[in-house]
Amino acid sequence: MGVKGFRGNDRSYFYRFKESDTYFAVFIPFDGNEATVGNGSMTGITFDSIEEVDQIYQRAIEAGAIAEGEPEQKMETFYGGYIRDLDGNKLVFCKMG
């Protein structure tokens, strides 16, 4: 499959698919609770600009999503905002790089 694994930090491990911007990551939940649907699992959707991240985040909130972390610069190479959809799934809208 051409998958390469690497440690993100002490709470995460990432797998990157060969010649792709697609990743699969495993995290220890940040809130310290047990990993369940929507806690310890998350779908990330990348965008080309910070403005796009801000726009889709706001649209999701307007559509009834629950805010889990407003968009902000989390790391030098990561800008993102977190929501929970109407089914409780956690998503992050982000710009990498």
Short mmCIF file of C-alpha atoms in Angstrom, two decimals:
data_model
loop_
_atom_site.label_atom_id
_atom_site.label_comp_id
_atom_site.label_asym_id
_atom_site.label_seq_id
_atom_site.Cartn_x
_atom_site.Cartn_y
_atom_site.Cartn_z
CA MET A 1 0.00 0.00 0.00
CA GLY A 2 2.96 2.33 0.35
CA VAL A 3 2.04 3.54 3.83
CA LYS A 4 4.66 5.24 6.00
CA GLY A 5 4.15 5.64 9.76
CA PHE A 6 5.59 8.34 11.99
CA ARG A 7 5.03 9.71 15.48
CA GLY A 8 3.23 13.05 15.67
CA ASN A 9 3.84 13.58 19.40
CA ASP A 10 3.45 11.59 22.63
CA ARG A 11 -0.34 11.39 22.04
CA SER A 12 -0.46 10.54 18.33
CA TYR A 13 0.85 8.35 15.54
CA PHE A 14 0.31 9.13 11.85
CA TYR A 15 0.27 7.03 8.70
CA ARG A 16 0.75 8.72 5.34
CA PHE A 17 -0.25 7.13 2.09
CA LYS A 18 2.49 7.12 -0.57
CA GLU A 19 2.59 10.19 -2.82
CA SER A 20 -0.57 11.58 -1.27
CA ASP A 21 -1.71 14.24 1.16
CA THR A 22 -3.96 11.62 2.78
CA TYR A 23 -3.18 10.66 6.37
CA PHE A 24 -4.64 8.32 8.94
CA ALA A 25 -3.88 9.23 12.55
CA VAL A 26 -4.43 7.54 15.89
CA PHE A 27 -4.72 9.78 18.97
CA ILE A 28 -5.13 9.38 22.70
CA PRO A 29 -8.21 11.55 23.39
CA PHE A 30 -7.20 15.04 24.54
CA ASP A 31 -9.96 15.20 27.16
CA GLY A 32 -8.60 12.12 28.98
CA ASN A 33 -11.82 10.16 28.51
CA GLU A 34 -12.15 6.77 26.85
CA ALA A 35 -11.88 6.62 23.05
CA THR A 36 -15.38 6.27 21.58
CA VAL A 37 -17.23 7.34 18.46
CA GLY A 38 -16.40 11.02 18.14
CA ASN A 39 -13.79 10.99 20.94
CA GLY A 40 -10.37 9.85 19.85
CA SER A 41 -11.59 9.56 16.27
CA MET A 42 -11.90 12.49 13.91
CA THR A 43 -12.17 13.28 10.23
CA GLY A 44 -9.91 16.04 8.95
CA ILE A 45 -10.68 18.03 5.82
CA THR A 46 -7.94 20.25 4.40
CA PHE A 47 -8.43 23.54 2.59
CA ASP A 48 -6.13 25.77 0.56
CA SER A 49 -6.47 28.88 2.73
CA ILE A 50 -7.19 30.07 6.25
CA GLU A 51 -10.15 32.03 4.86
CA GLU A 52 -11.71 28.83 3.50
CA VAL A 53 -11.28 27.13 6.88
CA ASP A 54 -12.97 30.07 8.62
CA GLN A 55 -15.85 30.08 6.10
CA ILE A 56 -16.63 26.35 6.27
CA TYR A 57 -16.34 26.38 10.06
CA GLN A 58 -18.85 29.24 10.30
CA ARG A 59 -21.22 27.54 7.85
CA ALA A 60 -21.10 24.34 9.88
CA ILE A 61 -21.94 26.23 13.09
CA GLU A 62 -24.81 28.01 11.32
CA ALA A 63 -26.11 24.61 10.16
CA GLY A 64 -26.26 23.33 13.75
CA ALA A 65 -22.82 21.85 14.37
CA ILE A 66 -21.38 22.19 17.88
CA ALA A 67 -18.18 24.24 18.28
CA GLU A 68 -15.31 22.17 19.69
CA GLY A 69 -12.52 24.68 19.08
CA GLU A 70 -12.64 27.83 16.98
CA PRO A 71 -10.20 28.05 14.05
CA GLU A 72 -6.75 29.16 15.14
CA GLN A 73 -3.07 28.51 14.53
CA LYS A 74 -2.45 25.33 16.57
CA MET A 75 1.10 24.65 15.41
CA GLU A 76 3.45 26.42 13.02
CA THR A 77 2.21 24.23 10.17
CA PHE A 78 -1.42 23.73 11.21
CA TYR A 79 -4.42 26.09 11.32
CA GLY A 80 -7.70 24.42 12.20
CA GLY A 81 -11.14 24.55 13.77
CA TYR A 82 -13.06 21.66 15.31
CA ILE A 83 -16.77 20.84 15.30
CA ARG A 84 -19.13 18.00 16.11
CA ASP A 85 -21.75 17.24 13.52
CA LEU A 86 -25.38 16.48 14.34
CA ASP A 87 -24.51 12.79 14.88
CA GLY A 88 -21.69 13.58 17.33
CA ASN A 89 -18.81 12.90 14.93
CA LYS A 90 -15.80 15.16 15.41
CA LEU A 91 -14.37 16.95 12.38
CA VAL A 92 -11.50 19.35 11.89
CA PHE A 93 -11.33 21.84 9.04
CA CYS A 94 -7.71 22.79 8.51
CA LYS A 95 -4.96 24.32 6.41
CA MET A 96 -1.63 22.54 6.50
CA GLY A 97 1.68 24.24 5.96
#
